[in-house]
Structures are given as C-alpha cells and as structure tokens.
Short mmCIF file of C-alpha atoms in Angstrom, two decimals:
data_model
loop_
_atom_site.label_atom_id
_atom_site.label_comp_id
_atom_site.label_asym_id
_atom_site.label_seq_id
_atom_site.Cartn_x
_atom_site.Cartn_y
_atom_site.Cartn_z
CA MET A 2 -23.44 25.87 8.56
CA LEU A 3 -22.21 22.96 7.10
CA ARG A 4 -20.78 23.39 3.64
CA GLU A 5 -20.90 20.48 -0.11
CA TRP A 6 -18.19 18.91 1.67
CA ASP A 7 -19.09 18.45 5.27
CA LEU A 8 -22.42 17.45 4.34
CA HIS A 9 -21.46 15.29 1.48
CA THR A 10 -19.25 13.43 4.22
CA SER A 11 -20.91 13.41 6.99
CA SER A 12 -22.12 10.37 9.35
CA VAL A 13 -24.60 10.33 12.15
CA ARG A 14 -23.63 7.86 15.12
CA LEU A 15 -26.16 4.91 15.78
CA ALA A 16 -23.89 3.37 18.90
CA ASP A 17 -20.40 2.69 19.69
CA GLY A 18 -18.68 2.38 16.38
CA CYS A 19 -21.86 2.29 14.40
CA TYR A 20 -22.81 4.98 11.95
CA ALA A 21 -24.92 5.38 9.70
CA THR A 22 -24.29 8.20 6.30
CA THR A 23 -25.61 8.67 2.32
CA LEU A 24 -23.11 7.86 -0.36
CA HIS A 25 -24.15 11.61 -1.98
CA ASP A 26 -25.81 11.07 -5.78
CA ALA A 27 -23.63 13.74 -6.97
CA TRP A 28 -20.54 11.48 -5.93
CA SER A 29 -21.87 9.31 -9.01
CA ILE A 30 -19.18 7.88 -11.67
CA GLY A 31 -21.44 5.38 -14.25
CA PRO A 32 -23.42 2.62 -12.55
CA GLY A 33 -22.16 3.44 -9.36
CA THR A 34 -19.83 5.57 -6.47
CA HIS A 35 -16.67 7.72 -6.81
CA GLY A 36 -13.78 5.56 -5.26
CA GLY A 37 -12.13 7.99 -3.29
CA TYR A 38 -15.27 9.91 -2.66
CA GLN A 39 -15.98 6.11 -0.70
CA VAL A 40 -12.91 6.57 1.07
CA ALA A 41 -13.61 10.13 1.74
CA VAL A 42 -16.38 8.89 3.36
CA VAL A 43 -15.33 6.38 5.67
CA ALA A 44 -11.90 8.47 6.91
CA SER A 45 -14.32 11.31 7.33
CA THR A 46 -16.23 8.92 10.02
CA ILE A 47 -12.70 7.66 11.65
CA LYS A 48 -11.49 10.95 11.89
CA GLU A 49 -15.44 12.06 14.09
CA MET A 50 -14.36 9.00 16.06
CA LEU A 51 -11.32 9.78 16.80
CA PRO A 52 -10.98 13.69 17.95
CA HIS A 53 -7.33 12.68 19.22
CA HIS A 54 -5.94 11.44 16.23
CA PRO A 55 -7.84 13.43 13.72
CA ASP A 56 -5.64 12.65 10.87
CA PRO A 57 -5.26 9.40 8.20
CA MET A 58 -1.78 8.91 8.25
CA VAL A 59 -2.44 5.90 6.37
CA LEU A 60 -5.21 3.92 4.94
CA SER A 61 -6.05 0.78 2.62
CA SER A 62 -8.54 0.07 1.08
CA TYR A 63 -10.33 -3.00 -0.57
CA PHE A 64 -12.84 -2.47 -2.90
CA LEU A 65 -16.15 -5.76 -2.44
CA SER A 66 -18.47 -4.19 -4.34
CA PRO A 67 -19.98 -1.22 -6.63
CA ALA A 68 -21.68 0.68 -4.68
CA GLN A 69 -24.80 2.65 -4.81
CA PRO A 70 -26.04 6.67 -4.21
CA GLY A 71 -27.93 6.16 -1.12
CA PRO A 72 -27.80 5.09 2.81
CA ALA A 73 -24.91 3.62 3.78
CA GLU A 74 -23.87 2.15 7.07
CA VAL A 75 -19.61 2.62 8.28
CA GLN A 76 -18.80 0.15 10.91
CA VAL A 77 -15.63 0.99 12.96
CA ARG A 78 -13.56 -1.18 15.23
CA VAL A 79 -10.37 0.34 17.42
CA LEU A 80 -7.54 -2.10 17.39
CA ARG A 81 -4.66 -0.63 18.81
CA ALA A 82 -5.76 2.99 20.69
CA GLY A 83 -1.85 4.55 21.17
CA ARG A 84 -0.47 7.54 22.50
CA GLY A 85 0.49 8.53 19.25
CA SER A 86 -1.74 6.79 16.83
CA THR A 87 -4.65 5.03 16.49
CA THR A 88 -5.60 2.16 14.53
CA VAL A 89 -8.84 1.00 13.30
CA SER A 90 -10.71 -1.45 11.14
CA ALA A 91 -13.68 0.03 9.06
CA GLU A 92 -16.00 -1.37 6.76
CA LEU A 93 -18.42 0.96 4.22
CA SER A 94 -21.48 -1.53 3.99
CA GLN A 95 -24.61 -0.93 2.02
CA HIS A 96 -28.10 -3.53 2.58
CA GLY A 97 -25.50 -6.00 4.42
CA ALA A 98 -23.22 -6.18 1.78
CA THR A 99 -19.84 -4.75 2.07
CA ARG A 100 -18.22 -1.70 -0.31
CA LEU A 101 -15.29 -1.06 1.75
CA SER A 102 -12.73 -2.98 4.26
CA VAL A 103 -10.91 -1.01 4.78
CA LEU A 104 -7.36 -1.20 7.64
CA ALA A 105 -5.99 2.54 8.81
CA THR A 106 -4.09 4.47 11.45
CA PHE A 107 -4.82 7.90 12.51
CA SER A 108 -2.42 10.84 13.74
CA SER A 109 -2.78 13.97 14.72
CA LEU A 110 -0.70 15.62 11.53
CA VAL A 111 -0.67 19.07 13.79
CA ASP A 112 1.45 17.71 16.38
CA GLN A 113 3.54 15.77 13.79
CA PRO A 114 7.30 16.95 13.66
CA GLY A 115 7.81 19.26 10.43
CA VAL A 116 11.16 18.74 8.90
CA ILE A 117 11.41 17.27 5.49
CA GLU A 118 15.09 15.73 5.06
CA ARG A 119 13.80 14.34 1.69
CA GLN A 120 11.21 14.50 -0.40
CA MET A 121 10.27 13.50 -4.24
CA PRO A 122 9.91 17.06 -6.74
CA ALA A 123 6.78 17.85 -7.42
CA PRO A 124 6.53 17.38 -11.57
CA ALA A 125 6.96 19.84 -13.74
CA MET A 126 3.38 21.38 -14.84
CA PRO A 127 1.92 24.69 -16.22
CA ALA A 128 -0.03 26.69 -14.36
CA PRO A 129 -3.42 26.13 -13.55
CA GLU A 130 -4.65 28.87 -16.01
CA THR A 131 -3.03 27.49 -19.09
CA CYS A 132 -3.68 23.60 -18.47
CA VAL A 133 -7.02 22.18 -19.45
CA PRO A 134 -10.37 21.15 -17.97
CA ALA A 135 -11.64 17.26 -17.76
CA VAL A 136 -14.19 16.40 -19.78
CA ARG A 137 -16.10 13.65 -18.47
CA ALA A 138 -19.05 11.83 -19.03
CA GLU A 139 -20.37 12.48 -15.50
CA PRO A 140 -21.46 16.54 -14.95
CA GLN A 141 -21.92 16.12 -11.67
CA LEU A 142 -18.22 15.42 -11.19
CA VAL A 143 -17.07 19.09 -12.65
CA ASP A 144 -19.34 20.56 -10.00
CA ARG A 145 -17.55 18.70 -7.17
CA PHE A 146 -13.59 19.56 -8.16
CA HIS A 147 -11.72 20.98 -10.68
CA LEU A 148 -9.55 19.04 -12.04
CA LEU A 149 -6.51 21.11 -14.95
CA PHE A 150 -5.31 18.31 -16.66
CA ASP A 151 -1.55 19.11 -17.19
CA PRO A 152 -1.64 18.92 -21.29
CA SER A 153 1.39 17.02 -22.06
CA SER A 154 -0.50 14.23 -20.24
CA LEU A 155 -3.58 14.39 -22.19
CA GLY A 156 -2.98 13.19 -25.51
CA TRP A 157 -5.02 10.21 -24.63
CA ALA A 158 -8.47 12.01 -24.94
CA THR A 159 -7.70 13.29 -28.38
CA GLY A 160 -6.69 9.45 -29.87
CA SER A 161 -2.98 10.09 -29.10
CA PRO A 162 -1.63 8.40 -25.60
CA SER A 163 1.59 9.43 -25.42
CA GLY A 164 2.52 5.67 -24.35
CA GLU A 165 4.51 7.17 -20.90
CA GLY A 166 1.44 6.09 -18.65
CA ARG A 167 1.11 8.91 -16.90
CA ILE A 168 -1.19 11.55 -15.88
CA GLN A 169 -1.08 14.72 -14.08
CA ALA A 170 -3.34 17.33 -12.94
CA TRP A 171 -4.22 20.37 -10.43
CA LEU A 172 -6.85 19.59 -8.48
CA ARG A 173 -8.83 21.65 -6.07
CA LEU A 174 -12.45 20.85 -4.17
CA LYS A 175 -15.01 23.70 -7.06
CA GLU A 176 -16.45 24.74 -3.67
CA ASP A 177 -14.40 27.83 -1.51
CA ARG A 178 -12.83 25.60 0.52
CA ASP A 179 -8.74 24.54 0.98
CA PRO A 180 -7.90 20.83 1.34
CA ASP A 181 -7.11 18.83 4.17
CA PRO A 182 -5.86 15.71 4.76
CA ILE A 183 -8.66 14.18 3.52
CA VAL A 184 -9.11 15.84 0.47
CA ALA A 185 -5.29 14.66 0.24
CA LEU A 186 -6.82 10.82 -0.10
CA LEU A 187 -9.83 11.87 -2.42
CA ALA A 188 -6.81 13.21 -4.40
CA CYS A 189 -5.25 10.06 -4.97
CA ASP A 190 -7.84 7.99 -6.40
CA ALA A 191 -9.57 11.86 -8.11
CA LEU A 192 -7.55 11.26 -12.24
CA PRO A 193 -8.55 9.01 -14.48
CA PRO A 194 -6.59 6.07 -14.70
CA ALA A 195 -3.42 6.63 -15.61
CA THR A 196 -3.92 3.36 -18.59
CA LEU A 197 -5.04 5.73 -20.73
CA ASP A 198 -2.34 7.30 -21.54
CA ILE A 199 -0.93 3.83 -22.60
CA GLY A 200 -4.11 3.47 -24.84
CA HIS A 201 -6.26 1.16 -22.40
CA VAL A 202 -9.63 2.63 -22.52
CA GLY A 203 -12.89 2.06 -20.07
CA TRP A 204 -12.92 1.72 -16.59
CA ALA A 205 -10.60 -0.21 -14.64
CA PRO A 206 -12.18 -0.91 -11.11
CA THR A 207 -9.26 -0.31 -8.24
CA ILE A 208 -8.68 -3.83 -5.80
CA GLU A 209 -6.66 -2.78 -2.98
CA LEU A 210 -5.62 1.09 -2.56
CA THR A 211 -3.04 2.19 0.44
CA ALA A 212 -2.62 5.87 0.80
CA HIS A 213 -0.30 7.62 3.16
CA VAL A 214 -0.60 11.34 3.74
CA ARG A 215 2.33 12.79 5.04
CA ALA A 216 1.06 16.18 5.53
CA ILE A 217 -1.88 19.03 6.19
CA PRO A 218 -1.72 20.48 2.39
CA ALA A 219 -1.50 23.45 2.55
CA PRO A 220 -3.71 26.36 0.90
CA GLY A 221 -4.85 26.44 -2.02
CA TRP A 222 -4.24 23.72 -5.54
CA LEU A 223 -3.76 20.44 -4.88
CA LYS A 224 -0.31 19.34 -8.11
CA VAL A 225 -1.39 15.20 -8.58
CA ALA A 226 0.58 12.54 -10.50
CA HIS A 227 -0.03 9.83 -11.93
CA ARG A 228 2.12 7.06 -13.00
CA THR A 229 1.94 3.10 -13.90
CA ARG A 230 4.94 1.03 -14.65
CA ASN A 231 4.29 -2.50 -14.30
CA VAL A 232 0.97 -3.60 -16.50
CA ALA A 233 1.31 -7.40 -16.52
CA GLY A 234 -1.00 -10.26 -16.16
CA GLY A 235 -3.90 -8.25 -16.74
CA LEU A 236 -3.03 -6.02 -13.30
CA PHE A 237 -0.86 -2.86 -13.15
CA GLU A 238 0.26 -0.70 -9.54
CA GLU A 239 -0.72 3.58 -10.27
CA ASP A 240 1.47 5.29 -8.40
CA CYS A 241 0.23 8.46 -7.59
CA GLY A 242 2.03 12.16 -5.44
CA VAL A 243 -0.18 14.99 -4.91
CA TRP A 244 1.85 18.52 -3.21
CA ASP A 245 0.67 21.18 -2.05
CA SER A 246 0.82 24.82 -3.24
CA GLU A 247 4.23 25.46 -1.57
CA GLY A 248 5.48 22.11 -3.37
CA ARG A 249 4.98 19.56 -0.02
CA LEU A 250 4.52 16.16 -0.98
CA VAL A 251 1.05 15.67 1.19
CA ALA A 252 0.18 12.24 0.17
CA GLN A 253 1.56 9.66 -1.67
CA SER A 254 -0.29 6.57 -2.65
CA ARG A 255 -0.53 2.74 -4.63
CA GLN A 256 -3.40 0.60 -6.06
CA LEU A 257 -3.59 -2.47 -7.44
CA VAL A 258 -6.35 -2.11 -10.44
CA LYS A 259 -7.72 -4.18 -12.88
CA VAL A 260 -6.85 -3.29 -16.45
CA PRO A 261 -9.67 -2.65 -18.38
CA LEU A 262 -11.16 -5.78 -20.89
CA VAL A 263 -11.74 -3.73 -23.92
CA GLY A 264 -8.15 -3.79 -24.42
CA VAL A 265 -5.88 -2.09 -25.85
CA GLY A 266 -6.38 0.20 -28.80
CA ALA A 267 -5.93 4.14 -29.21
CA ASN A 268 -9.21 5.29 -29.17
CA MET B 610 8.38 -34.35 5.35
CA LEU B 611 7.80 -30.42 5.47
CA ARG B 612 11.24 -29.06 5.47
CA GLU B 613 12.40 -25.42 7.63
CA TRP B 614 10.32 -23.03 5.67
CA ASP B 615 6.75 -25.09 5.53
CA LEU B 616 7.76 -26.07 9.64
CA HIS B 617 7.82 -22.53 10.23
CA THR B 618 5.55 -20.93 8.92
CA SER B 619 2.59 -24.57 9.33
CA SER B 620 -0.50 -23.54 11.37
CA VAL B 621 -3.02 -26.35 12.75
CA ARG B 622 -6.41 -25.82 12.25
CA LEU B 623 -8.38 -25.23 15.67
CA ALA B 624 -11.91 -24.15 14.92
CA ASP B 625 -13.44 -22.30 10.91
CA GLY B 626 -11.38 -19.67 10.60
CA CYS B 627 -9.18 -20.33 13.91
CA TYR B 628 -5.61 -21.85 13.50
CA ALA B 629 -2.39 -22.41 16.11
CA THR B 630 1.36 -21.67 14.76
CA THR B 631 4.06 -20.67 16.66
CA LEU B 632 6.52 -17.70 16.00
CA HIS B 633 9.19 -19.78 15.39
CA ASP B 634 12.09 -18.09 17.77
CA ALA B 635 15.23 -19.23 14.29
CA TRP B 636 13.49 -15.73 13.08
CA SER B 637 14.05 -13.52 16.17
CA ILE B 638 15.37 -10.30 15.26
CA GLY B 639 16.49 -8.08 18.52
CA PRO B 640 13.39 -8.30 21.02
CA GLY B 641 11.04 -9.25 18.45
CA THR B 642 10.20 -11.45 15.67
CA HIS B 643 10.87 -10.53 11.64
CA GLY B 644 8.02 -8.74 10.48
CA GLY B 645 8.40 -10.22 6.79
CA TYR B 646 8.41 -13.69 8.59
CA GLN B 647 4.99 -12.73 10.43
CA VAL B 648 3.82 -11.97 7.38
CA ALA B 649 4.43 -14.65 5.62
CA VAL B 650 2.92 -17.16 8.28
CA VAL B 651 -0.82 -15.29 8.08
CA ALA B 652 0.13 -15.53 4.58
CA SER B 653 0.80 -19.29 4.85
CA THR B 654 -2.85 -19.93 6.80
CA ILE B 655 -4.80 -17.50 4.39
CA LYS B 656 -3.27 -19.92 1.73
CA GLU B 657 -4.41 -23.41 4.10
CA MET B 658 -7.72 -22.15 3.66
CA LEU B 659 -8.44 -21.05 0.82
CA PRO B 660 -7.06 -24.28 -1.66
CA HIS B 661 -8.84 -22.65 -5.17
CA HIS B 662 -6.59 -19.38 -4.62
CA PRO B 663 -3.88 -19.81 -2.49
CA ASP B 664 -1.22 -17.18 -3.68
CA PRO B 665 -1.23 -13.51 -2.57
CA MET B 666 -2.01 -10.81 -4.73
CA VAL B 667 -2.17 -8.05 -2.41
CA LEU B 668 -1.58 -8.20 0.87
CA SER B 669 -1.65 -4.82 3.84
CA SER B 670 -0.23 -5.68 7.10
CA TYR B 671 -0.25 -3.01 10.35
CA PHE B 672 1.89 -3.86 12.69
CA LEU B 673 0.15 -3.59 16.30
CA SER B 674 2.07 -4.52 19.28
CA PRO B 675 6.10 -5.92 18.72
CA ALA B 676 5.81 -10.09 18.68
CA GLN B 677 7.70 -12.66 20.20
CA PRO B 678 8.56 -16.20 19.34
CA GLY B 679 6.27 -18.15 21.01
CA PRO B 680 2.67 -19.71 20.09
CA ALA B 681 0.25 -17.67 18.52
CA GLU B 682 -3.01 -17.79 16.66
CA VAL B 683 -4.03 -16.81 13.73
CA GLN B 684 -7.73 -15.36 13.06
CA VAL B 685 -9.18 -15.27 8.70
CA ARG B 686 -12.05 -13.86 8.17
CA VAL B 687 -13.69 -14.80 4.56
CA LEU B 688 -14.61 -10.61 3.52
CA ARG B 689 -15.92 -11.81 0.09
CA ALA B 690 -15.48 -15.03 -1.97
CA GLY B 691 -15.65 -14.02 -5.66
CA ARG B 692 -14.63 -16.29 -8.66
CA GLY B 693 -11.49 -15.33 -9.32
CA SER B 694 -10.10 -14.20 -5.65
CA THR B 695 -10.89 -14.01 -1.48
CA THR B 696 -10.89 -11.16 -0.12
CA VAL B 697 -9.61 -11.65 4.11
CA SER B 698 -9.31 -10.01 6.76
CA ALA B 699 -6.59 -11.59 9.72
CA GLU B 700 -5.96 -10.89 12.97
CA LEU B 701 -2.35 -12.31 14.34
CA SER B 702 -1.95 -12.43 17.59
CA GLN B 703 -0.29 -13.63 21.53
CA HIS B 704 -1.20 -13.94 24.63
CA GLY B 705 -4.82 -11.75 23.44
CA ALA B 706 -2.74 -9.35 21.86
CA THR B 707 -2.61 -8.25 18.71
CA ARG B 708 0.49 -7.58 16.54
CA LEU B 709 -0.65 -7.88 13.00
CA SER B 710 -3.37 -6.88 11.90
CA VAL B 711 -4.09 -7.77 7.65
CA LEU B 712 -6.05 -7.42 4.76
CA ALA B 713 -5.53 -9.41 1.87
CA THR B 714 -6.67 -11.12 -1.60
CA PHE B 715 -5.90 -13.70 -2.87
CA SER B 716 -6.01 -15.22 -6.58
CA SER B 717 -4.36 -18.21 -8.47
CA LEU B 718 -1.40 -16.96 -9.62
CA VAL B 719 -1.44 -19.83 -12.57
CA ASP B 720 -4.22 -18.91 -13.63
CA GLN B 721 -3.22 -15.21 -14.17
CA PRO B 722 -2.43 -14.45 -17.98
CA GLY B 723 0.92 -14.52 -18.99
CA VAL B 724 1.13 -10.82 -20.74
CA ILE B 725 3.71 -8.36 -19.34
CA GLU B 726 2.86 -5.59 -21.83
CA ARG B 727 5.40 -3.47 -19.46
CA GLN B 728 7.43 -3.12 -15.93
CA MET B 729 9.77 -2.07 -14.57
CA PRO B 730 13.20 -3.32 -15.21
CA ALA B 731 15.77 -5.11 -12.88
CA PRO B 732 17.97 -3.08 -11.63
CA ALA B 733 21.82 -3.53 -12.94
CA MET B 734 23.32 -5.86 -10.39
CA PRO B 735 26.83 -7.44 -9.79
CA ALA B 736 26.38 -11.47 -10.47
CA PRO B 737 25.54 -12.94 -6.65
CA GLU B 738 29.32 -14.32 -6.30
CA THR B 739 30.74 -11.29 -6.05
CA CYS B 740 28.41 -9.61 -3.39
CA VAL B 741 29.10 -9.14 -0.21
CA PRO B 742 26.88 -11.45 2.46
CA ALA B 743 24.86 -9.78 5.54
CA VAL B 744 26.90 -9.21 8.61
CA ARG B 745 24.11 -9.27 11.31
CA ALA B 746 24.16 -9.35 14.97
CA GLU B 747 21.34 -12.55 14.75
CA PRO B 748 23.29 -15.89 13.57
CA GLN B 749 19.88 -17.44 13.31
CA LEU B 750 18.12 -15.52 10.13
CA VAL B 751 21.64 -15.48 8.05
CA ASP B 752 21.04 -19.58 8.72
CA ARG B 753 17.29 -18.71 6.88
CA PHE B 754 18.58 -16.67 4.22
CA HIS B 755 20.80 -15.80 1.93
CA LEU B 756 21.60 -12.10 1.67
CA LEU B 757 23.90 -10.90 -1.02
CA PHE B 758 23.88 -6.91 -0.73
CA ASP B 759 25.15 -5.60 -4.09
CA PRO B 760 28.62 -3.86 -2.97
CA SER B 761 27.37 -0.17 -4.60
CA SER B 762 25.17 -0.20 -1.52
CA LEU B 763 27.05 -1.04 0.83
CA GLY B 764 28.85 2.22 1.62
CA TRP B 765 26.06 2.26 5.24
CA ALA B 766 28.12 -0.91 6.71
CA THR B 767 31.73 0.45 6.53
CA GLY B 768 30.43 4.22 7.76
CA SER B 769 30.56 6.08 4.24
CA PRO B 770 26.49 6.03 3.42
CA SER B 771 25.82 6.22 -0.40
CA GLY B 772 22.96 9.23 0.59
CA GLU B 773 21.20 7.71 -2.39
CA GLY B 774 18.28 6.29 0.43
CA ARG B 775 18.91 2.57 -1.79
CA ILE B 776 20.30 -1.28 -0.67
CA GLN B 777 20.06 -3.88 -3.13
CA ALA B 778 21.06 -7.82 -2.50
CA TRP B 779 20.10 -11.07 -3.48
CA LEU B 780 18.19 -13.09 -1.94
CA ARG B 781 17.43 -16.95 -1.75
CA LEU B 782 16.34 -19.07 1.44
CA LYS B 783 18.75 -21.23 2.60
CA GLU B 784 17.73 -24.62 2.77
CA ASP B 785 17.34 -25.33 -1.26
CA ARG B 786 13.68 -24.80 -1.94
CA ASP B 787 13.01 -22.09 -4.67
CA PRO B 788 11.37 -19.16 -3.92
CA ASP B 789 7.02 -18.54 -4.00
CA PRO B 790 4.81 -15.92 -3.72
CA ILE B 791 4.87 -16.28 0.11
CA VAL B 792 8.91 -16.14 0.69
CA ALA B 793 8.70 -13.29 -2.38
CA LEU B 794 6.32 -11.69 0.48
CA LEU B 795 9.20 -12.63 2.57
CA ALA B 796 11.28 -10.82 0.01
CA CYS B 797 9.14 -7.20 0.49
CA ASP B 798 11.10 -7.16 3.90
CA ALA B 799 13.87 -8.96 4.08
CA LEU B 800 16.40 -6.23 3.73
CA PRO B 801 18.02 -3.85 6.49
CA PRO B 802 15.85 -0.21 6.38
CA ALA B 803 16.54 1.46 3.37
CA THR B 804 17.79 4.85 5.77
CA LEU B 805 20.50 3.02 6.83
CA ASP B 806 21.99 4.59 3.09
CA ILE B 807 21.48 8.69 4.08
CA GLY B 808 23.08 8.13 7.32
CA HIS B 809 20.45 6.51 9.76
CA VAL B 810 21.45 3.92 12.15
CA GLY B 811 19.61 2.12 14.50
CA TRP B 812 15.61 0.02 14.11
CA ALA B 813 12.84 1.30 12.60
CA PRO B 814 9.35 0.31 12.74
CA THR B 815 7.36 -0.89 10.38
CA ILE B 816 3.88 0.96 10.52
CA GLU B 817 2.17 -0.56 7.62
CA LEU B 818 3.94 -3.25 4.07
CA THR B 819 1.36 -3.71 1.55
CA ALA B 820 2.66 -5.93 -0.75
CA HIS B 821 1.42 -6.14 -4.66
CA VAL B 822 2.62 -10.04 -5.31
CA ARG B 823 2.27 -9.79 -9.35
CA ALA B 824 3.88 -13.39 -10.34
CA ILE B 825 4.71 -16.68 -9.44
CA PRO B 826 8.85 -16.84 -9.13
CA ALA B 827 11.24 -18.82 -11.12
CA PRO B 828 13.76 -21.20 -9.65
CA GLY B 829 16.55 -18.93 -8.66
CA TRP B 830 17.77 -16.15 -7.03
CA LEU B 831 15.68 -13.35 -5.93
CA LYS B 832 16.52 -9.60 -6.96
CA VAL B 833 15.47 -7.37 -3.84
CA ALA B 834 15.60 -2.94 -4.84
CA HIS B 835 14.87 -1.08 -1.58
CA ARG B 836 14.94 3.00 -1.96
CA THR B 837 13.01 5.95 0.10
CA ARG B 838 12.60 9.02 -1.51
CA ASN B 839 10.47 10.53 1.40
CA VAL B 840 11.68 11.20 4.69
CA ALA B 841 9.97 13.98 6.27
CA GLY B 842 7.48 14.70 9.68
CA GLY B 843 9.73 11.02 11.89
CA LEU B 844 8.50 8.34 8.47
CA PHE B 845 9.59 7.66 5.61
CA GLU B 846 8.54 5.50 3.21
CA GLU B 847 10.16 1.97 1.62
CA ASP B 848 9.71 0.99 -1.92
CA CYS B 849 10.48 -2.26 -2.35
CA GLY B 850 10.56 -4.52 -5.78
CA VAL B 851 11.97 -8.70 -5.91
CA TRP B 852 12.42 -9.80 -9.49
CA ASP B 853 12.69 -13.08 -10.41
CA SER B 854 15.51 -15.09 -11.90
CA GLU B 855 14.33 -14.61 -15.15
CA GLY B 856 13.95 -10.74 -14.71
CA ARG B 857 10.22 -10.94 -14.42
CA LEU B 858 9.10 -7.85 -11.53
CA VAL B 859 7.02 -11.06 -8.85
CA ALA B 860 6.24 -8.61 -6.28
CA GLN B 861 6.19 -4.55 -5.54
CA SER B 862 5.77 -3.04 -1.73
CA ARG B 863 5.75 0.39 -0.57
CA GLN B 864 5.84 0.24 3.89
CA LEU B 865 5.30 3.27 5.86
CA VAL B 866 8.75 3.79 8.64
CA LYS B 867 9.27 5.89 11.73
CA VAL B 868 12.64 7.38 11.27
CA PRO B 869 14.80 5.42 14.01
CA LEU B 870 15.19 7.72 17.18
CA VAL B 871 19.13 7.89 17.01
CA GLY B 872 19.69 10.40 14.79
CA VAL B 873 21.33 10.79 11.94
CA GLY B 874 24.61 10.20 11.22
CA ALA B 875 27.73 8.42 9.29
CA ASN B 876 27.86 5.48 12.10
#
C-alpha cells in the first residue's frame, strides 16, 4: 500500500516521457503549492522513468508560474543516457502553463564510492527535543513534516531577528518514514526564507533552485541550515546544507530568490 | 569593428531561436573547448535574442559531451517572457550532439535597484602587480585573459598545496576591454580546479555549473575566489565568488565536478 509521501509524489505514465500527476492540496501554502514539494514530484517522476539511475545527483529548477493544487503533467526528455548517469530535462505544467522547468542529472547513489575526503561539518544545534516546532499559517504543512527550529535562529518569530541571516531546523516527514534522496531535495526548500532573520517579512518567491544530493541519508532526523550572505538589487541567495543523523552532508543547495516587497522591519 | 571577445562569442541567426556559431580554437584546452567560454557563447546568443533582457541573472549549464573547436549550433527556446525577466532553455550542439544544455533567466541589470543590503566581502589579495601569472599548458588561453594568482593559494604549482581547497586570482581579458556580465560568467569557470589545492591533480570535468550574476561589473580587474568544502563520493562542489574593482560581488557560482581519477598526490 502506498503511504502518504508516495501517494503525494506519484505519477501515472501516459506515454513515453509523459506522466499525469496531482499536486495534492495537503501541500498548499498561501495561494499556491509548496515549491520543494513540486520539485519532489518532478524528481519522483524522473526516478520512475530511470530505474538504473533512480537518484537525483544534481537538479536545477526554474520556477515559472505559481502552481495550484490539482491535476498536473510532467514531461521528461532524456538528454544524455550514460553508463554512470542520465541527464534529463523536465517540465511540470498545469492547464498548458509551465510551473517548473528542470534540468537534472540522475545516478545511483548506492553505487557511488563511499569515501568522504572532506565535508562541511553540520552546525551545532540543540537536540530535537529542545527545539521549537514551526508555527505556520498553513496547518496542513504541519501535518506533512516535523520542523523543529534551533531557538538561536528563531528570533524573527518574536520580532527580534538575529541579523545573521541564518535559520536552522530539524526536519522529518510526519509519517513514519526515513528520509531518502528525494526527501533531501524537499528539505532544501522546506524552511522559511533566511531573510526573516535579517528582518524581511513576507513571502520570498524563488526564481531558481539548484540542489546537489551527495549521499543517501541515514535513517532519522535531517539537520537543515539556511543562510544568506548576499542581499542586493532586490535579490538574495539562499544557501542550504542538509545533514543526516550520522552527520553526513547529504544535500547542498542554493536558490536565487526575490526579496519580499513588503520591506524591512522587525515585525 | 568587432573585437576578439565579440568575434569569439558571436553567432548568426538562421531561424527563430536557431543560431550558427563557431567555437574558436583560441579557446581550446586539452582535447576540448574551455567550459566557461562555451557558457559565454550560449549566453551571448541568448542576449542577442533578448534585447530587453540582455543580462544573465541566473544560468545553469549541464555539460553533456566534450566540445571541439569548429562550427556549432545554439538553439534557444523562450519558456516564459515576463515584464522584468525572460526564462529560456538553450542547447549548444555540434554534429547533432548536445554539448551544453542550459536553463537561464535573463533580465536588465541596469534596471535593477542599486541597494546593497549585505554582501560577502571580497577576500584579501595582494595587488595584481605582485600576483603570479598563470603557467598553463595551453598557450592560447594565456593570450585570451590575464590570470594572476594570489601566491598564498598557489602552493599546488610547486608541489605544496595548502590543503585549504582555495584558489584566488585576478582576471581580465587580454584585449583592452572591461568586464561585463557575460565576462563575469566566464570568470566563474576560468580558474583551475580548487582540488589542486588539496593535492588532486588532473582535469576535473564539470557536470553542472549554476551562476548568479548580481551586478554589472565596474571597469578593471575582477577578483575571483574558488573554494571546495565537500569532496566525497568521487565528486566535489566548487563555489566561486567574483568581485569587481569596486569590491562589489558581481557573480556567485557553484559547480558539481568529478574528482580527477588520477588520485591524490602532491604532484
């Protein structure tokens, strides 16, 4: 029996490279659909199509128009089928309008050499039990995944952003299911924008997100850290690291995002 | 009269979205063609097609097969034409084989708000006069651009890599011409791989490169800093910052690259 995450990210093959799916309203956020969830739906469809290279190694998403809950179509085109990896382009569309345009290279992460020569250490964070649950306007997302914030990066929630541009949290799907490479992709876009921590409020629309998935996550919680260091010209970059329960960096991403128009303020 | 950089990156329109170009042998490197130059050729073609949005804001390149000097074709397809930006897909191909597959959003950087709220400071580096010219196997690239290395990140050239995974250099086109946003893209892929500084020798093939161009560079030298922090599973990420002569961060990029197969060693 398919469980929630599988159900919400599954698609049905209509023809070669053409799949029907549904953006579930359980992933609504504001007037649209959660961006990381859209990426996960596309990645799950590509995985379905590439049994020998089921894991996203690198995936770039360009967000073209806001998605809504309901039927959607995923078109996947193989650009290069190699021995060790396959590169594809993909589009998620609704009613003929493209929501996401994607380029991605998939491989088999279990076949990847295990050596770790160097990696960014996971940031220090209190244990999940002493972190703070997300307070969200969208109760349905609270039912999708646990998001437990490091209190030191949660000043923005009480009107006192730290000014560092840093937000950290533990993440885990709400259903009893361990993370996989596609859940790691979701994690790259699951936290509120790091600009909250420098006093920008409001929704920050992503223009582009590129994520590298570096390893299959170990079972348990994911540690997710967002940071912005360049806020200029109405845009900011958001860098994200995702570490598994064994401290391995499993994903790394960067987005280019529009600064919310409502401006700067402590509240 | 077109000068060198213009000539080397120009293309001729054959039909809607279809352009003929030539990968100039002045940009050969080893058996192929310089990756950053290929990106610049594609970006110049897109610019040609989008007079109202001439500047790359974000561009993702997936490198599918090695390019050779000679005739090439660029196909550009508009995915979304907005008021403030246009998103396109593009392919660079030769003899029917795709070399580069690209997604990009272009805009007009002169129309961008000028406010800099925060940015990564440019790294400290000795003045160009006291930096060290590139010693390259490809003399033709030495004629294309100046590359003057910070001596503190050049230990790898004498068999003593610092172990930090950091390479920094000043960059400027050899012809008397100031940098522009497309030259900033070239700069993101113009230095040797940062893994040299941790003792990996050999050619490191890029799988994917995504660059954000954040501002039009001021005239003069560009300061370019490469760094890798995650070398694992046969892959590394290379982060790059590019600053102009006024200290403004003009581009930021990240690549996913294969670790050279020749292994680890000081030489």
